[in-house]
PDB file of C-alpha atoms in Angstrom:
ATOM      1  CA  UNK A   1     134.564 111.921 105.310  1.00 45.00           C
ATOM      2  CA  UNK A   2     134.218 108.789 103.642  1.00 56.00           C
ATOM      3  CA  UNK A   3     133.849 108.506  99.944  1.00 61.00           C
ATOM      4  CA  UNK A   4     130.797 106.883  98.983  1.00 64.00           C
ATOM      5  CA  UNK A   5     130.532 104.151  96.184  1.00 66.00           C
ATOM      6  CA  UNK A   6     128.348 105.490  93.301  1.00 79.00           C
ATOM      7  CA  UNK A   7     127.976 101.469  91.797  1.00 83.00           C
ATOM      8  CA  UNK A   8     126.046  98.840  93.195  1.00 84.00           C
ATOM      9  CA  UNK A   9     128.361  96.790  95.380  1.00 84.00           C
ATOM     10  CA  UNK A  10     128.055  93.971  98.336  1.00 84.00           C
ATOM     11  CA  UNK A  11     130.029  95.890 100.834  1.00 83.00           C
ATOM     12  CA  UNK A  12     129.765  94.873 104.049  1.00 82.00           C
ATOM     13  CA  UNK A  13     131.447  98.212 105.848  1.00 87.00           C
ATOM     14  CA  UNK A  14     129.145 101.174 105.169  1.00 89.00           C
ATOM     15  CA  UNK A  15     126.248 103.791 106.980  1.00 90.00           C
ATOM     16  CA  UNK A  16     122.454 103.610 105.972  1.00 91.00           C
ATOM     17  CA  UNK A  17     120.867 107.033 106.528  1.00 90.00           C
ATOM     18  CA  UNK A  18     122.341 108.154 109.757  1.00 90.00           C
ATOM     19  CA  UNK A  19     125.987 108.294 111.477  1.00 90.00           C
ATOM     20  CA  UNK A  20     125.119 105.680 114.168  1.00 93.00           C
ATOM     21  CA  UNK A  21     123.616 102.996 111.540  1.00 89.00           C
ATOM     22  CA  UNK A  22     127.081 101.841 110.589  1.00 92.00           C
ATOM     23  CA  UNK A  23     126.959  98.513 109.148  1.00 92.00           C
ATOM     24  CA  UNK A  24     130.108  96.276 109.851  1.00 92.00           C
ATOM     25  CA  UNK A  25     129.209  92.725 109.736  1.00 91.00           C
ATOM     26  CA  UNK A  26     126.769  90.032 108.421  1.00 90.00           C
ATOM     27  CA  UNK A  27     124.545  90.239 111.113  1.00 91.00           C
ATOM     28  CA  UNK A  28     124.302  93.916 110.586  1.00 92.00           C
ATOM     29  CA  UNK A  29     123.512  93.750 106.892  1.00 94.00           C
ATOM     30  CA  UNK A  30     120.722  91.166 107.778  1.00 95.00           C
ATOM     31  CA  UNK A  31     119.290  93.235 110.466  1.00 95.00           C
ATOM     32  CA  UNK A  32     119.526  96.022 108.215  1.00 95.00           C
ATOM     33  CA  UNK A  33     117.822  94.460 105.425  1.00 96.00           C
ATOM     34  CA  UNK A  34     114.841  93.029 107.526  1.00 97.00           C
ATOM     35  CA  UNK A  35     114.322  96.854 108.845  1.00 96.00           C
ATOM     36  CA  UNK A  36     114.307  98.343 105.526  1.00 97.00           C
ATOM     37  CA  UNK A  37     112.218  95.575 104.409  1.00 98.00           C
ATOM     38  CA  UNK A  38     109.684  96.099 107.145  1.00 98.00           C
ATOM     39  CA  UNK A  39     109.726  99.940 106.393  1.00 97.00           C
ATOM     40  CA  UNK A  40     108.962  99.296 102.275  1.00 98.00           C
ATOM     41  CA  UNK A  41     106.068  97.114 103.669  1.00 98.00           C
ATOM     42  CA  UNK A  42     104.662  99.918 106.022  1.00 97.00           C
ATOM     43  CA  UNK A  43     105.374 102.329 103.177  1.00 97.00           C
ATOM     44  CA  UNK A  44     102.980 100.399 100.821  1.00 96.00           C
ATOM     45  CA  UNK A  45     100.251 100.258 103.852  1.00 95.00           C
ATOM     46  CA  UNK A  46     100.010 103.774 104.244  1.00 96.00           C
ATOM     47  CA  UNK A  47      99.626 104.511 100.754  1.00 94.00           C
ATOM     48  CA  UNK A  48      96.591 101.704 100.738  1.00 93.00           C
ATOM     49  CA  UNK A  49      95.197 103.474 104.190  1.00 92.00           C
ATOM     50  CA  UNK A  50      95.295 106.897 102.750  1.00 92.00           C
ATOM     51  CA  UNK A  51      93.274 105.339  99.519  1.00 89.00           C
ATOM     52  CA  UNK A  52      90.813 103.668 101.941  1.00 86.00           C
ATOM     53  CA  UNK A  53      90.338 106.803 103.984  1.00 86.00           C
ATOM     54  CA  UNK A  54      89.678 109.031 100.965  1.00 83.00           C
ATOM     55  CA  UNK A  55      87.179 106.548  99.631  1.00 81.00           C
ATOM     56  CA  UNK A  56      85.404 106.878 102.904  1.00 78.00           C
ATOM     57  CA  UNK A  57      85.328 109.769 102.974  1.00 74.00           C
ATOM     58  CA  UNK A  58      84.080 110.660  99.236  1.00 69.00           C
ATOM     59  CA  UNK A  59      80.988 108.145 100.374  1.00 66.00           C
ATOM     60  CA  UNK A  60      79.980 110.055 103.223  1.00 67.00           C
ATOM     61  CA  UNK A  61      78.970 113.406 101.041  1.00 61.00           C
ATOM     62  CA  UNK A  62      75.751 112.192  99.153  1.00 56.00           C
ATOM     63  CA  UNK A  63      74.859 113.937  96.050  1.00 54.00           C
ATOM     64  CA  UNK A  64      71.205 114.078  94.949  1.00 53.00           C
ATOM     65  CA  UNK A  65      69.574 116.394  92.238  1.00 52.00           C
ATOM     66  CA  UNK A  66      66.715 118.850  93.134  1.00 54.00           C
ATOM     67  CA  UNK A  67      64.190 119.650  90.570  1.00 57.00           C
ATOM     68  CA  UNK A  68      62.419 123.034  91.177  1.00 59.00           C
ATOM     69  CA  UNK A  69      60.314 124.981  88.708  1.00 60.00           C
ATOM     70  CA  UNK A  70      60.127 128.564  88.766  1.00 62.00           C
ATOM     71  CA  UNK A  71      57.436 128.921  86.301  1.00 62.00           C
ATOM     72  CA  UNK A  72      55.894 126.891  83.647  1.00 61.00           C
ATOM     73  CA  UNK A  73      58.767 127.236  81.114  1.00 57.00           C
ATOM     74  CA  UNK A  74      61.938 126.933  83.171  1.00 57.00           C
ATOM     75  CA  UNK A  75      62.864 123.766  85.238  1.00 53.00           C
ATOM     76  CA  UNK A  76      66.016 124.139  87.314  1.00 52.00           C
ATOM     77  CA  UNK A  77      68.123 120.844  88.018  1.00 51.00           C
ATOM     78  CA  UNK A  78      70.631 121.621  91.240  1.00 52.00           C
ATOM     79  CA  UNK A  79      72.950 119.424  92.672  1.00 51.00           C
ATOM     80  CA  UNK A  80      73.259 119.425  96.420  1.00 48.00           C
ATOM     81  CA  UNK A  81      75.506 117.867  98.724  1.00 52.00           C
ATOM     82  CA  UNK A  82      75.283 115.725 102.136  1.00 51.00           C
ATOM     83  CA  UNK A  83      77.609 115.707 104.403  1.00 55.00           C
ATOM     84  CA  UNK A  84      80.832 118.039 104.947  1.00 58.00           C
ATOM     85  CA  UNK A  85      84.113 118.102 103.610  1.00 61.00           C
ATOM     86  CA  UNK A  86      86.217 121.061 105.000  1.00 70.00           C
ATOM     87  CA  UNK A  87      89.794 122.234 105.116  1.00 74.00           C
ATOM     88  CA  UNK A  88      90.257 121.729 108.908  1.00 80.00           C
ATOM     89  CA  UNK A  89      87.988 118.268 108.912  1.00 78.00           C
ATOM     90  CA  UNK A  90      89.348 115.674 110.894  1.00 82.00           C
ATOM     91  CA  UNK A  91      89.577 113.468 107.776  1.00 80.00           C
ATOM     92  CA  UNK A  92      91.422 115.940 106.082  1.00 83.00           C
ATOM     93  CA  UNK A  93      93.907 116.695 108.871  1.00 89.00           C
ATOM     94  CA  UNK A  94      94.738 112.655 109.114  1.00 90.00           C
ATOM     95  CA  UNK A  95      95.155 112.396 105.289  1.00 91.00           C
ATOM     96  CA  UNK A  96      97.465 115.428 105.830  1.00 92.00           C
ATOM     97  CA  UNK A  97      99.436 113.831 108.550  1.00 95.00           C
ATOM     98  CA  UNK A  98      99.193 110.161 106.572  1.00 95.00           C
ATOM     99  CA  UNK A  99     100.977 112.101 103.526  1.00 95.00           C
ATOM    100  CA  UNK A 100     103.647 113.316 105.552  1.00 97.00           C
ATOM    101  CA  UNK A 101     104.574 109.961 106.968  1.00 97.00           C
ATOM    102  CA  UNK A 102     104.194 108.527 103.251  1.00 97.00           C
ATOM    103  CA  UNK A 103     106.992 111.343 101.953  1.00 97.00           C
ATOM    104  CA  UNK A 104     109.333 110.591 104.781  1.00 97.00           C
ATOM    105  CA  UNK A 105     109.301 107.088 104.145  1.00 97.00           C
ATOM    106  CA  UNK A 106     109.687 107.427 100.374  1.00 97.00           C
ATOM    107  CA  UNK A 107     112.365 109.838 100.803  1.00 97.00           C
ATOM    108  CA  UNK A 108     114.047 107.622 103.469  1.00 96.00           C
ATOM    109  CA  UNK A 109     113.856 104.797 100.953  1.00 97.00           C
ATOM    110  CA  UNK A 110     115.312 106.490  98.139  1.00 97.00           C
ATOM    111  CA  UNK A 111     118.333 107.465 100.130  1.00 95.00           C
ATOM    112  CA  UNK A 112     118.849 103.623 101.307  1.00 95.00           C
ATOM    113  CA  UNK A 113     118.592 102.902  97.531  1.00 95.00           C
ATOM    114  CA  UNK A 114     121.363 105.704  97.073  1.00 93.00           C
ATOM    115  CA  UNK A 115     123.647 103.775  99.413  1.00 91.00           C
ATOM    116  CA  UNK A 116     124.159 101.396  96.043  1.00 92.00           C
ATOM    117  CA  UNK A 117     123.913  98.300  98.479  1.00 93.00           C
ATOM    118  CA  UNK A 118     122.839  95.663  96.419  1.00 94.00           C
ATOM    119  CA  UNK A 119     121.151  93.806  99.334  1.00 95.00           C
ATOM    120  CA  UNK A 120     119.589  96.900 101.053  1.00 96.00           C
ATOM    121  CA  UNK A 121     118.242  97.628  97.419  1.00 96.00           C
ATOM    122  CA  UNK A 122     116.795  94.354  97.352  1.00 97.00           C
ATOM    123  CA  UNK A 123     115.473  94.795 100.790  1.00 97.00           C
ATOM    124  CA  UNK A 124     113.541  98.111  99.438  1.00 98.00           C
ATOM    125  CA  UNK A 125     112.242  96.367  96.431  1.00 97.00           C
ATOM    126  CA  UNK A 126     110.887  93.235  97.730  1.00 98.00           C
ATOM    127  CA  UNK A 127     109.318  94.862 100.748  1.00 98.00           C
ATOM    128  CA  UNK A 128     107.481  97.282  98.624  1.00 97.00           C
ATOM    129  CA  UNK A 129     106.486  94.459  96.396  1.00 97.00           C
ATOM    130  CA  UNK A 130     105.658  92.335  99.544  1.00 97.00           C
ATOM    131  CA  UNK A 131     103.525  95.164 100.963  1.00 96.00           C
ATOM    132  CA  UNK A 132     101.591  95.766  97.479  1.00 94.00           C
ATOM    133  CA  UNK A 133     100.615  92.081  97.523  1.00 95.00           C
ATOM    134  CA  UNK A 134      99.814  92.266 100.969  1.00 94.00           C
ATOM    135  CA  UNK A 135      97.792  95.523 101.377  1.00 92.00           C
ATOM    136  CA  UNK A 136      96.646  96.644  97.929  1.00 88.00           C
ATOM    137  CA  UNK A 137      94.176  93.847  96.764  1.00 86.00           C
ATOM    138  CA  UNK A 138      91.657  95.394  98.990  1.00 79.00           C
ATOM    139  CA  UNK A 139      91.830  98.368  96.806  1.00 74.00           C
ATOM    140  CA  UNK A 140      89.098  98.569  94.116  1.00 67.00           C
ATOM    141  CA  UNK A 141      88.402 100.696  90.975  1.00 63.00           C
ATOM    142  CA  UNK A 142      85.310 101.911  90.207  1.00 53.00           C
ATOM    143  CA  UNK A 143      84.561 102.086  86.589  1.00 53.00           C
ATOM    144  CA  UNK A 144      81.307 103.304  85.112  1.00 51.00           C
ATOM    145  CA  UNK A 145      79.896 100.993  82.894  1.00 48.00           C
ATOM    146  CA  UNK A 146      78.098 102.634  79.605  1.00 51.00           C
ATOM    147  CA  UNK A 147      75.338 101.060  78.052  1.00 50.00           C
ATOM    148  CA  UNK A 148      76.319  98.975  74.849  1.00 46.00           C
ATOM    149  CA  UNK A 149      74.745 101.086  71.752  1.00 45.00           C
TER     150      UNK A 149
END
């Protein structure tokens, strides 16, 4: 059993995630860095996709307030929803699958960082940053504006 370094290093002979992913040469380091960079970008893409799917599914459910009057003195305001969000709906199953993918990728990236290889760590950080730059600009934040007093 090989002894792993527990400090940041620039070694050129190490394993990444699997026994078969053994990096020995500069070409292997470059290829591994590219693969990890792409994985980190994909991680951000999945996060944004989940955000957009959730927003789309919430927008499908419309709320309305219905006024009903039972007698002269009581007025009931009832909120009703049109559309359906169910436990086994297609949207929820897709969200669950994407969450699974996101968790697998995030723990894999964490394990890559735990190799303490400087080049791989930088690839994770730069890939996540680039992925956020490319995909997250489409995320919007809905802010309710209150009337000024």
